[in-house]
Short mmCIF file of C-alpha atoms in Angstrom, two decimals:
data_model
loop_
_atom_site.label_atom_id
_atom_site.label_comp_id
_atom_site.label_asym_id
_atom_site.label_seq_id
_atom_site.Cartn_x
_atom_site.Cartn_y
_atom_site.Cartn_z
CA UNK A 213 52.28 -32.39 12.40
CA UNK A 214 48.59 -33.34 13.02
CA UNK A 215 47.50 -29.79 12.62
CA UNK A 216 49.19 -29.32 9.46
CA UNK A 217 47.83 -32.69 8.06
CA UNK A 218 44.19 -31.68 8.93
CA UNK A 219 44.72 -28.27 7.46
CA UNK A 220 45.96 -29.79 4.29
CA UNK A 221 43.07 -32.29 4.20
CA UNK A 222 40.61 -29.56 4.62
CA UNK A 223 42.11 -27.45 1.89
CA UNK A 224 42.17 -30.50 -0.36
CA UNK A 225 38.40 -31.27 0.49
CA UNK A 226 37.63 -27.57 -0.12
CA UNK A 227 39.62 -27.41 -3.37
CA UNK A 228 37.89 -30.57 -4.55
CA UNK A 229 34.34 -29.17 -3.87
CA UNK A 230 35.07 -26.02 -5.65
CA UNK A 231 36.53 -27.94 -8.76
CA UNK A 232 33.26 -30.04 -8.52
CA UNK A 233 31.07 -27.18 -8.52
CA UNK A 234 32.85 -25.51 -11.23
CA UNK A 235 32.86 -28.63 -13.39
CA UNK A 236 29.08 -28.90 -12.99
CA UNK A 237 28.68 -25.34 -13.86
CA UNK A 238 30.68 -25.69 -16.94
CA UNK A 239 28.81 -28.87 -18.01
CA UNK A 240 25.37 -27.20 -17.34
CA UNK A 241 26.09 -23.81 -18.66
CA UNK A 242 26.51 -24.34 -22.44
CA UNK A 243 23.68 -27.03 -22.99
CA UNK A 244 21.08 -25.71 -20.52
CA UNK A 245 21.78 -22.19 -19.13
CA UNK A 246 22.84 -20.59 -22.37
CA UNK A 247 19.78 -21.58 -24.35
CA UNK A 248 17.30 -20.58 -21.53
CA UNK A 249 19.14 -17.20 -20.89
CA UNK A 250 19.17 -16.46 -24.81
CA UNK A 251 15.47 -17.16 -24.83
CA UNK A 252 14.71 -14.82 -21.80
CA UNK A 253 16.90 -12.14 -23.55
CA UNK A 254 14.86 -12.48 -26.72
CA UNK A 255 11.53 -12.11 -24.72
CA UNK A 256 12.87 -9.21 -22.64
CA UNK A 257 13.96 -7.31 -25.78
CA UNK A 258 10.59 -8.08 -27.40
CA UNK A 259 8.85 -6.51 -24.43
CA UNK A 260 11.30 -3.64 -24.48
CA UNK A 261 10.46 -2.94 -28.08
CA UNK A 262 6.73 -3.00 -27.32
CA UNK A 263 7.15 -0.41 -24.37
CA UNK A 264 9.39 1.71 -26.59
CA UNK A 265 6.84 1.84 -29.33
CA UNK A 266 4.15 2.66 -26.91
CA UNK A 267 6.25 5.47 -25.49
CA UNK A 268 7.22 6.92 -28.73
CA UNK A 269 3.59 6.76 -29.88
CA UNK A 270 2.42 8.73 -26.94
CA UNK A 271 5.31 11.19 -27.21
CA UNK A 272 4.24 11.83 -30.88
CA UNK A 273 0.54 12.47 -30.04
CA UNK A 274 1.58 14.97 -27.26
CA UNK A 275 3.86 16.88 -29.50
CA UNK A 276 1.06 17.20 -32.06
CA UNK A 277 -1.29 18.30 -29.27
CA UNK A 278 1.05 21.03 -28.12
CA UNK A 279 1.77 22.23 -31.56
CA UNK A 280 -2.01 22.49 -32.44
CA UNK A 281 -3.01 23.76 -29.07
CA UNK A 282 -5.53 21.15 -28.34
CA UNK A 283 -8.11 21.87 -25.61
CA UNK A 284 -11.15 19.85 -24.61
CA UNK A 285 -13.36 22.77 -25.18
CA UNK A 286 -12.53 22.60 -28.95
CA UNK A 287 -13.80 19.11 -29.14
CA UNK A 288 -16.87 19.32 -26.79
CA UNK A 289 -19.40 21.96 -26.07
CA UNK A 290 -18.76 24.04 -23.17
CA UNK A 291 -20.42 27.23 -21.93
CA UNK A 292 -20.27 28.65 -18.49
CA UNK A 293 -23.37 28.04 -16.49
CA UNK A 294 -25.10 31.22 -15.39
CA UNK A 295 -27.83 32.02 -12.90
CA UNK A 296 -29.20 35.16 -14.65
CA UNK A 297 -32.34 33.40 -15.65
CA UNK A 298 -34.89 35.10 -13.31
CA UNK A 299 -37.66 32.47 -14.09
CA UNK A 300 -35.51 29.27 -13.47
CA UNK A 301 -33.26 30.83 -10.76
CA UNK A 302 -30.95 27.94 -9.29
CA UNK A 303 -32.86 25.31 -11.05
CA UNK A 304 -30.74 26.10 -14.05
CA UNK A 305 -28.01 24.34 -12.30
CA UNK A 306 -27.94 20.57 -12.11
CA UNK A 307 -27.90 18.85 -8.71
CA UNK A 308 -24.55 17.67 -7.64
CA UNK A 309 -23.45 15.09 -5.01
CA UNK A 310 -20.13 15.40 -3.53
CA UNK A 311 -18.70 12.31 -1.94
CA UNK A 312 -15.73 12.09 0.50
CA UNK A 313 -14.90 8.53 1.50
CA UNK A 314 -12.76 8.31 4.48
CA UNK A 315 -11.08 5.86 7.04
CA UNK A 316 -9.60 7.01 10.15
CA UNK A 317 -8.17 10.15 8.33
CA UNK A 318 -7.33 12.08 11.60
CA UNK A 319 -4.84 14.39 9.93
CA UNK A 320 -6.54 15.39 6.70
CA UNK A 321 -10.30 15.17 7.33
CA UNK A 322 -10.76 18.83 8.05
CA UNK A 323 -8.85 19.93 5.04
CA UNK A 324 -11.05 17.81 2.65
CA UNK A 325 -14.26 18.46 4.10
CA UNK A 326 -13.51 22.24 4.29
CA UNK A 327 -12.54 22.07 0.56
CA UNK A 328 -15.59 20.49 -0.48
CA UNK A 329 -17.87 22.81 1.62
CA UNK A 330 -15.99 25.67 -0.17
CA UNK A 331 -17.01 24.74 -3.67
CA UNK A 332 -18.67 27.47 -5.44
CA UNK A 333 -22.23 26.26 -6.47
CA UNK A 334 -25.86 27.23 -5.57
CA UNK A 335 -26.27 25.97 -2.04
CA UNK A 336 -29.55 24.47 -2.82
CA UNK A 337 -28.08 22.49 -5.67
CA UNK A 338 -25.32 20.65 -4.03
CA UNK A 339 -25.15 17.88 -1.35
CA UNK A 340 -21.87 17.15 0.58
CA UNK A 341 -21.70 13.33 1.57
CA UNK A 342 -19.08 12.18 4.03
CA UNK A 343 -18.77 8.56 3.97
CA UNK A 344 -16.91 7.66 7.17
CA UNK A 345 -15.63 4.09 7.58
CA UNK A 346 -13.50 5.05 10.55
CA UNK A 347 -13.00 2.32 13.05
CA UNK A 348 -11.49 4.54 15.73
CA UNK A 349 -14.45 5.96 17.80
CA UNK A 350 -12.46 9.09 18.71
CA UNK A 351 -11.74 10.08 14.94
CA UNK A 352 -15.32 9.12 14.07
CA UNK A 353 -16.61 11.64 16.70
CA UNK A 354 -14.23 14.30 15.34
CA UNK A 355 -15.45 13.98 11.68
CA UNK A 356 -19.09 13.94 12.84
CA UNK A 357 -18.47 17.18 14.87
CA UNK A 358 -16.77 18.72 11.86
CA UNK A 359 -19.77 17.85 9.73
CA UNK A 360 -22.06 19.35 12.19
CA UNK A 361 -20.03 22.67 12.28
CA UNK A 362 -20.42 23.05 8.48
CA UNK A 363 -24.16 22.19 8.66
CA UNK A 364 -24.70 25.10 11.16
CA UNK A 365 -23.06 27.33 8.52
CA UNK A 366 -25.80 26.37 6.16
CA UNK A 367 -23.97 23.71 4.27
CA UNK A 368 -25.99 20.78 2.93
CA UNK A 369 -23.83 18.08 4.37
CA UNK A 370 -24.57 14.51 5.22
CA UNK A 371 -22.56 12.20 7.56
CA UNK A 372 -23.04 8.74 6.68
CA UNK A 373 -21.62 5.52 8.36
CA UNK A 374 -22.26 1.91 7.89
CA UNK A 375 -22.09 -1.29 10.13
CA UNK A 376 -19.15 -2.79 8.32
CA UNK A 377 -16.34 -2.10 5.90
CA UNK A 378 -17.33 -4.61 3.18
CA UNK A 379 -15.87 -3.65 -0.06
CA UNK A 380 -13.75 -0.95 1.36
CA UNK A 381 -13.88 2.25 -0.61
CA UNK A 382 -15.96 0.78 -3.36
CA UNK A 383 -18.42 -0.58 -0.85
CA UNK A 384 -18.54 2.88 0.85
CA UNK A 385 -19.36 4.67 -2.30
CA UNK A 386 -21.81 2.07 -3.37
CA UNK A 387 -23.61 2.27 -0.04
CA UNK A 388 -23.60 6.07 -0.43
CA UNK A 389 -25.33 5.98 -3.73
CA UNK A 390 -28.43 4.00 -1.99
CA UNK A 391 -29.69 7.19 0.00
CA UNK A 392 -32.82 8.56 -1.19
CA UNK A 393 -31.52 12.14 -1.51
CA UNK A 394 -29.02 10.86 -4.19
CA UNK A 395 -31.90 10.30 -6.67
CA UNK A 396 -32.20 14.05 -6.84
CA UNK A 397 -28.76 14.44 -8.20
CA UNK A 398 -27.40 14.28 -11.82
CA UNK A 399 -23.76 14.15 -11.22
CA UNK A 400 -21.40 12.92 -8.47
CA UNK A 401 -18.00 14.47 -7.65
CA UNK A 402 -15.66 12.26 -5.80
CA UNK A 403 -12.66 13.32 -3.66
CA UNK A 404 -10.36 11.26 -1.42
CA UNK A 405 -9.77 12.51 2.07
CA UNK A 406 -6.62 14.21 1.20
CA UNK A 407 -7.83 16.14 -1.82
CA UNK A 408 -8.61 19.65 -1.88
CA UNK A 409 -10.40 21.04 -4.94
CA UNK A 410 -10.31 24.96 -5.87
CA UNK A 411 -13.67 26.53 -5.34
CA UNK A 412 -14.28 26.70 -9.13
CA UNK A 413 -13.93 23.07 -9.64
CA UNK A 414 -17.54 22.32 -10.44
CA UNK A 415 -17.96 25.36 -12.64
CA UNK A 416 -15.06 23.98 -14.76
CA UNK A 417 -16.12 20.38 -14.86
CA UNK A 418 -20.10 20.22 -14.89
CA UNK A 419 -20.51 22.01 -18.27
CA UNK A 420 -18.87 19.18 -20.17
CA UNK A 421 -21.37 16.67 -18.79
CA UNK A 422 -24.50 19.03 -18.83
CA UNK A 423 -23.85 19.97 -22.45
CA UNK A 424 -22.54 16.63 -23.98
CA UNK A 425 -24.92 13.84 -23.26
CA UNK A 426 -22.38 11.26 -24.50
CA UNK A 427 -19.82 12.34 -21.87
CA UNK A 428 -19.94 10.08 -18.79
CA UNK A 429 -16.87 11.32 -16.83
CA UNK A 430 -14.68 14.55 -16.43
CA UNK A 431 -11.21 13.83 -14.64
CA UNK A 432 -8.95 16.56 -13.23
CA UNK A 433 -5.13 16.42 -12.83
CA UNK A 434 -3.55 15.85 -9.33
CA UNK A 435 -1.16 18.42 -8.02
CA UNK A 436 1.03 17.37 -5.16
CA UNK A 437 1.37 19.73 -2.16
CA UNK A 438 4.23 17.60 -0.45
CA UNK A 439 6.38 16.81 -3.68
CA UNK A 440 9.43 18.42 -1.99
CA UNK A 441 8.85 16.44 1.27
CA UNK A 442 11.64 14.12 0.61
CA UNK A 443 13.59 12.44 -2.27
CA UNK A 444 10.93 9.77 -2.44
CA UNK A 445 8.10 12.04 -3.07
CA UNK A 446 10.28 13.85 -5.85
CA UNK A 447 10.54 10.25 -7.66
CA UNK A 448 6.77 9.92 -7.27
CA UNK A 449 6.02 13.18 -8.78
CA UNK A 450 8.19 12.28 -11.91
CA UNK A 451 6.29 9.12 -12.44
CA UNK A 452 2.72 10.49 -11.67
CA UNK A 453 3.50 13.69 -13.86
CA UNK A 454 4.05 11.47 -16.74
CA UNK A 455 0.95 9.55 -16.19
CA UNK A 456 -1.21 12.77 -15.93
CA UNK A 457 0.45 14.84 -18.72
CA UNK A 458 0.92 12.09 -21.13
CA UNK A 459 -1.13 8.77 -20.62
CA UNK A 460 -4.30 10.49 -19.52
CA UNK A 461 -4.09 13.24 -22.18
CA UNK A 462 -3.59 10.69 -24.95
CA UNK A 463 -6.15 8.38 -23.85
CA UNK A 464 -8.69 11.30 -23.55
CA UNK A 465 -7.97 12.69 -27.05
CA UNK A 466 -7.32 9.68 -29.15
CA UNK A 467 -9.99 7.28 -27.69
CA UNK A 468 -12.05 9.36 -25.22
CA UNK A 469 -11.01 6.65 -22.73
CA UNK A 470 -8.55 6.43 -19.72
CA UNK A 471 -8.59 5.05 -16.41
CA UNK A 472 -10.52 6.97 -13.83
CA UNK A 473 -8.12 7.95 -10.99
CA UNK A 474 -10.67 7.24 -8.16
CA UNK A 475 -10.72 10.83 -7.13
CA UNK A 476 -10.86 14.53 -8.53
CA UNK A 477 -13.37 13.47 -11.06
CA UNK A 478 -17.16 14.04 -11.86
CA UNK A 479 -19.38 11.17 -12.88
CA UNK A 480 -22.77 11.32 -14.66
CA UNK A 481 -24.77 9.25 -12.23
CA UNK A 482 -26.72 7.63 -15.15
CA UNK A 483 -23.53 6.46 -16.70
CA UNK A 484 -22.29 5.11 -13.44
CA UNK A 485 -25.42 3.18 -13.01
CA UNK A 486 -25.66 1.90 -16.50
CA UNK A 487 -22.09 0.49 -16.07
CA UNK A 488 -23.26 -1.53 -13.06
CA UNK A 489 -22.30 0.73 -10.22
CA UNK A 490 -19.31 0.31 -7.82
CA UNK A 491 -17.86 -3.30 -7.54
CA UNK A 492 -15.22 -4.56 -5.19
CA UNK A 493 -14.10 -7.54 -7.20
CA UNK A 494 -10.63 -5.88 -7.50
CA UNK A 495 -8.56 -3.24 -5.52
CA UNK A 496 -8.93 -0.83 -8.40
CA UNK A 497 -12.68 -0.28 -8.32
CA UNK A 498 -12.18 3.11 -10.19
CA UNK A 499 -10.49 1.60 -13.01
CA UNK A 500 -13.00 -1.21 -13.06
CA UNK A 501 -15.86 1.30 -13.36
CA UNK A 502 -14.10 3.22 -16.12
CA UNK A 503 -13.69 0.18 -18.25
CA UNK A 504 -17.38 -1.00 -17.77
CA UNK A 505 -18.71 2.62 -18.61
CA UNK A 506 -16.41 2.72 -21.63
CA UNK A 507 -17.79 -0.51 -23.10
CA UNK A 508 -21.27 0.93 -22.67
CA UNK A 509 -20.15 3.71 -25.10
CA UNK A 510 -19.57 6.58 -22.72
CA UNK A 511 -16.83 9.05 -23.41
CA UNK A 512 -14.39 10.41 -20.89
CA UNK A 513 -12.80 13.98 -20.92
CA UNK A 514 -9.61 14.75 -19.16
CA UNK A 515 -8.71 18.35 -18.09
CA UNK A 516 -4.92 18.71 -17.59
CA UNK A 517 -5.05 22.40 -16.62
CA UNK A 518 -7.50 21.66 -13.83
CA UNK A 519 -5.39 20.67 -10.88
CA UNK A 520 -6.53 19.28 -7.53
CA UNK A 521 -4.24 19.49 -4.55
CA UNK A 522 -3.36 16.08 -2.97
CA UNK A 523 -0.94 14.37 -0.98
CA UNK A 524 2.01 11.80 -1.96
CA UNK A 525 2.79 8.89 0.51
CA UNK A 526 5.92 10.16 2.10
CA UNK A 527 6.67 6.87 4.19
CA UNK A 528 8.18 3.89 2.40
CA UNK A 529 5.79 1.54 3.85
CA UNK A 530 2.58 3.47 2.71
CA UNK A 531 4.11 3.76 -0.71
CA UNK A 532 4.82 0.06 -0.94
CA UNK A 533 1.10 -0.74 -0.10
CA UNK A 534 0.01 1.78 -2.55
CA UNK A 535 2.03 0.50 -5.37
CA UNK A 536 1.04 -3.03 -4.48
CA UNK A 537 -2.65 -2.13 -5.01
CA UNK A 538 -2.08 -0.08 -8.08
CA UNK A 539 -0.14 -2.80 -9.73
CA UNK A 540 -1.96 -6.00 -8.56
CA UNK A 541 -5.52 -4.42 -9.11
CA UNK A 542 -4.98 -3.58 -12.98
CA UNK A 543 -3.51 -7.09 -13.55
CA UNK A 544 -6.45 -8.85 -11.76
CA UNK A 545 -8.94 -6.49 -13.63
CA UNK A 546 -7.33 -7.51 -16.93
CA UNK A 547 -7.67 -11.16 -16.10
CA UNK A 548 -11.36 -10.57 -15.35
CA UNK A 549 -12.44 -8.41 -18.21
CA UNK A 550 -10.16 -9.39 -21.20
CA UNK A 551 -12.79 -11.63 -22.80
CA UNK A 552 -15.61 -9.15 -21.96
CA UNK A 553 -13.75 -6.50 -23.67
CA UNK A 554 -13.12 -8.62 -26.73
CA UNK A 555 -16.78 -9.86 -27.11
CA UNK A 556 -18.11 -6.29 -26.83
CA UNK A 557 -20.17 -4.96 -29.68
CA UNK A 558 -20.69 -1.34 -28.69
CA UNK A 559 -17.19 -0.03 -29.24
CA UNK A 560 -15.03 -0.11 -32.26
CA UNK A 561 -12.09 -2.71 -32.81
CA UNK A 562 -9.53 0.01 -32.59
CA UNK A 563 -10.70 1.08 -29.00
CA UNK A 564 -10.84 -2.52 -27.98
CA UNK A 565 -7.30 -2.98 -29.15
CA UNK A 566 -6.23 0.26 -27.34
CA UNK A 567 -7.86 -0.85 -24.03
CA UNK A 568 -6.52 -4.43 -24.19
CA UNK A 569 -3.04 -3.81 -25.66
CA UNK A 570 -1.96 -0.48 -24.85
CA UNK A 571 -3.87 0.41 -21.68
CA UNK A 572 -3.66 -3.13 -19.93
CA UNK A 573 -1.11 -5.31 -21.48
CA UNK A 574 1.77 -2.86 -22.21
CA UNK A 575 1.39 -0.16 -19.50
CA UNK A 576 0.04 -2.28 -16.58
CA UNK A 577 1.78 -5.57 -17.13
CA UNK A 578 4.76 -5.48 -19.56
CA UNK A 579 6.11 -2.15 -18.02
CA UNK A 580 6.56 -3.61 -14.71
CA UNK A 581 7.72 -7.14 -15.74
CA UNK A 582 10.29 -6.19 -18.20
CA UNK A 583 11.66 -3.39 -16.02
CA UNK A 584 12.59 -5.83 -13.11
CA UNK A 585 13.40 -9.08 -14.85
CA UNK A 586 15.48 -7.53 -17.72
CA UNK A 587 17.54 -4.75 -15.72
CA UNK A 588 17.67 -6.50 -12.42
CA UNK A 589 17.79 -10.31 -13.26
CA UNK A 590 18.44 -11.11 -16.88
CA UNK A 591 21.06 -8.49 -17.80
CA UNK A 592 23.26 -9.04 -14.59
CA UNK A 593 23.07 -12.73 -15.30
CA UNK A 594 24.44 -12.37 -18.82
CA UNK A 595 27.86 -10.99 -17.05
CA UNK A 596 28.10 -14.60 -15.58
CA UNK A 597 27.49 -16.22 -19.01
CA UNK A 598 29.61 -14.42 -21.60
CA UNK A 599 28.08 -16.59 -24.39
CA UNK A 600 24.94 -14.70 -24.10
CA UNK A 601 25.18 -10.96 -25.60
CA UNK A 602 22.60 -8.23 -25.17
CA UNK A 603 22.61 -5.86 -28.20
CA UNK A 604 23.64 -2.36 -27.35
CA UNK A 605 20.17 -0.93 -28.80
CA UNK A 606 18.28 -3.02 -26.20
CA UNK A 607 20.61 -2.63 -23.14
CA UNK A 608 21.37 1.10 -23.64
CA UNK A 609 19.54 2.98 -26.37
CA UNK A 610 15.91 1.89 -25.81
CA UNK A 611 15.98 2.33 -22.02
CA UNK A 612 17.62 5.80 -22.38
CA UNK A 613 14.98 7.00 -24.83
CA UNK A 614 12.25 5.69 -22.69
CA UNK A 615 13.70 7.31 -19.56
CA UNK A 616 13.99 10.70 -21.38
CA UNK A 617 10.36 10.42 -22.64
CA UNK A 618 9.28 9.81 -19.22
CA UNK A 619 11.33 12.55 -17.54
CA UNK A 620 10.19 15.35 -19.92
CA UNK A 621 6.86 15.51 -17.60
CA UNK A 622 8.74 17.04 -14.65
CA UNK A 623 11.62 19.31 -16.06
CA UNK A 624 12.35 20.68 -12.63
CA UNK A 625 13.56 17.22 -11.64
CA UNK A 626 15.39 16.36 -14.63
CA UNK A 627 18.66 16.45 -12.87
CA UNK A 628 17.50 13.57 -10.69
CA UNK A 629 16.79 11.31 -13.51
CA UNK A 630 19.55 8.87 -12.54
CA UNK A 631 18.21 8.49 -9.00
CA UNK A 632 14.77 8.14 -10.51
CA UNK A 633 15.78 5.19 -12.74
CA UNK A 634 17.53 3.40 -9.87
CA UNK A 635 14.57 3.93 -7.54
CA UNK A 636 12.02 2.87 -10.21
CA UNK A 637 14.11 -0.35 -10.76
CA UNK A 638 13.87 -1.09 -7.13
CA UNK A 639 10.09 -0.60 -6.94
CA UNK A 640 9.58 -2.61 -10.09
CA UNK A 641 10.40 -5.67 -8.05
CA UNK A 642 7.25 -4.99 -5.88
CA UNK A 643 5.29 -3.90 -8.81
CA UNK A 644 6.11 -7.22 -10.85
CA UNK A 645 5.37 -9.41 -7.84
CA UNK A 646 1.91 -7.66 -7.29
CA UNK A 647 1.20 -7.91 -11.27
CA UNK A 648 1.80 -11.79 -10.99
CA UNK A 649 -0.35 -12.00 -7.89
CA UNK A 650 -3.11 -10.10 -9.71
CA UNK A 651 -2.80 -12.19 -13.00
CA UNK A 652 -2.92 -15.52 -11.07
CA UNK A 653 -5.16 -14.41 -8.27
CA UNK A 654 -2.67 -15.41 -5.57
CA UNK A 655 -2.76 -14.72 -1.87
CA UNK A 656 -2.61 -10.89 -1.47
CA UNK A 657 -4.85 -10.36 -4.63
CA UNK A 658 -7.54 -8.33 -2.51
CA UNK A 659 -5.39 -6.92 -0.03
CA UNK A 660 -6.40 -3.25 0.82
CA UNK A 661 -4.49 -1.09 2.93
CA UNK A 662 -5.53 2.60 3.11
CA UNK A 663 -2.61 4.82 2.10
CA UNK A 664 -1.56 6.73 5.15
CA UNK A 665 -1.92 10.49 5.06
CA UNK A 666 0.12 12.87 7.00
CA UNK A 667 -1.35 16.30 6.32
CA UNK A 668 0.29 18.89 8.53
CA UNK A 669 1.16 16.41 11.35
CA UNK A 670 4.76 15.77 10.19
CA UNK A 671 5.54 19.57 10.30
CA UNK A 672 3.94 19.95 13.72
CA UNK A 673 5.78 16.92 15.11
CA UNK A 674 9.17 17.87 13.64
CA UNK A 675 9.19 21.54 14.05
CA UNK A 676 8.42 22.35 10.43
CA UNK A 677 10.90 20.10 8.80
CA UNK A 678 10.71 16.53 7.63
CA UNK A 679 12.55 14.49 10.15
CA UNK A 680 15.61 12.38 8.88
CA UNK A 681 15.70 8.66 9.19
CA UNK A 682 16.58 7.39 12.68
CA UNK A 683 19.15 4.70 13.38
CA UNK A 684 18.16 1.51 11.59
CA UNK A 685 16.73 -1.08 13.79
CA UNK A 686 15.24 -4.39 12.73
CA UNK A 687 11.61 -3.46 13.45
CA UNK A 688 10.12 -3.69 9.90
CA UNK A 689 12.71 -1.23 8.24
CA UNK A 690 14.90 -4.30 7.11
CA UNK A 691 13.57 -5.50 3.69
CA UNK A 692 15.16 -8.88 2.90
CA UNK A 693 14.12 -9.24 -0.71
CA UNK A 694 15.90 -5.87 -1.55
CA UNK A 695 18.85 -6.89 0.23
CA UNK A 696 18.88 -10.24 -1.63
CA UNK A 697 18.67 -8.59 -4.98
CA UNK A 698 21.20 -6.00 -4.09
CA UNK A 699 23.82 -8.72 -3.04
CA UNK A 700 23.06 -10.45 -6.34
CA UNK A 701 23.92 -7.46 -8.39
CA UNK A 702 26.77 -6.50 -6.37
CA UNK A 703 28.36 -9.92 -6.87
CA UNK A 704 27.48 -9.71 -10.69
CA UNK A 705 29.35 -6.30 -10.56
CA UNK A 706 32.29 -7.77 -8.93
CA UNK A 707 32.51 -10.59 -11.42
CA UNK A 708 32.19 -8.26 -14.18
CA UNK A 709 34.89 -5.89 -12.83
CA UNK A 710 37.26 -8.88 -12.49
CA UNK A 711 36.58 -11.09 -15.59
CA UNK A 712 33.90 -9.51 -17.61
CA UNK A 713 33.92 -7.88 -21.00
CA UNK A 714 30.58 -6.03 -20.82
CA UNK A 715 31.65 -3.23 -18.56
CA UNK A 716 28.24 -3.14 -16.81
CA UNK A 717 29.80 -2.97 -13.31
CA UNK A 718 29.18 0.65 -12.91
CA UNK A 719 25.37 0.13 -13.51
CA UNK A 720 25.39 -2.95 -11.37
CA UNK A 721 27.19 -1.31 -8.46
CA UNK A 722 24.87 1.79 -8.62
CA UNK A 723 21.84 -0.42 -8.83
CA UNK A 724 23.02 -2.62 -5.92
CA UNK A 725 23.56 0.35 -3.80
CA UNK A 726 19.98 1.53 -4.52
CA UNK A 727 18.66 -1.94 -3.42
CA UNK A 728 20.73 -1.88 -0.30
CA UNK A 729 19.42 1.71 0.70
CA UNK A 730 15.98 0.71 0.23
CA UNK A 731 16.74 -2.70 1.87
CA UNK A 732 17.81 -1.14 5.19
CA UNK A 733 14.73 1.26 5.12
CA UNK A 734 16.75 4.48 4.45
CA UNK A 735 14.09 5.96 2.08
CA UNK A 736 11.11 8.27 2.71
CA UNK A 737 10.64 10.32 5.96
CA UNK A 738 10.38 9.19 9.56
CA UNK A 739 7.36 10.23 11.54
CA UNK A 740 8.20 10.86 15.22
CA UNK A 741 5.85 8.99 17.50
CA UNK A 742 5.60 11.69 20.14
#
């Protein structure tokens, strides 16, 4: 009898609490939650339209470029450099500095140094500069020995180190430009440690600089040697192909401006110096330099048909750090340079509008924020609040068109477009967080973690095959933010399935699964430790 009465009392209390919570929810929903959610929907739809217009505009420009066969050689002077002048000899060729910044690059240092030393150019008109910030003395010694090996082969290669890592990559590049022999050089080509240029790279790029005094930068396209390593690298390839085939191309042809990618490019040293040289005030020193040089009136040329081999991060940890840097840095740079761009008098109003609105605001801020807040927070919330409706054009048509425009850059992966959408939405959470950190200069704003490169190490350790993920353990592979968002989406999906009229549950369940998969670390590859 006592047990029955206590059970009854418990059920009564529990029922009362549920009723009270339901009453509070009903009372707060209409006067408070509904207006706020409606406002957020309007803001998200506005941002979606801005992103949609930007994507369509770039798509139209690319179509015209393809129809009319645009090539940089048609807009700028370009003649192959020849050494058939007996009197001038090799002096007809400009002096070129090749910089290779590296930091504990045990797996790839030989590849990058070998590719740079294999560049076709008169041997007395090129200097290879290896900027080694390695903290591991064993790796440092290995890199120095490799440089000495090439020096004995007759290559003019310099091995440079410094006492500290102040400024990270920007600091290393800045320090490298201070050496006396750099004053002899006209141009500087930059390759990160995992980049392998073809031997004709300088013959393809230098003429644009040598024969067009207004050109300050020539940028080549990245080609990914490990795109097929795992599903995550395939997803990255889709995103980056759009960047290189569309965004960079459009910026180059319409405004002669785009963001320098930090590698696989050649700078006119005088343009670099006039812009103020390398600065380490953000984690995107390459973009910072490009914007400052553009404001000085320098033009940039992008060569989409010149590809340089490189490596995509294939572990999720490395990819997250890279995306944090790539999202936080541009937002922070926008904060620092917006007024400087507006006040600039050397460039046209159209170019200033392009840099501020299209390049920074829409692509570097809006694109990240709207993807996460709208599709992973606001849209699921409308399932719980049926008074708020999202028009079909905003919830379905616009994102579908944007997705298709993004996917055309990598036709071989078109069948993966659904997985790509789900993965990009998961990553948008980290990008949004990093963007806000950059805008408000919060804690991790200057965090710099060098992206891990594996080279051939993975194939050697795993017998030629990418290893599968091991059993999940709580050693850094559990990501609670992803699991939390996944749970939220799953609950919204269950509610929509049981009570809702939106029929969003299919999307919500799929997206929640994507968050759960990433949340338990089952993404990317696993690198064996032995």
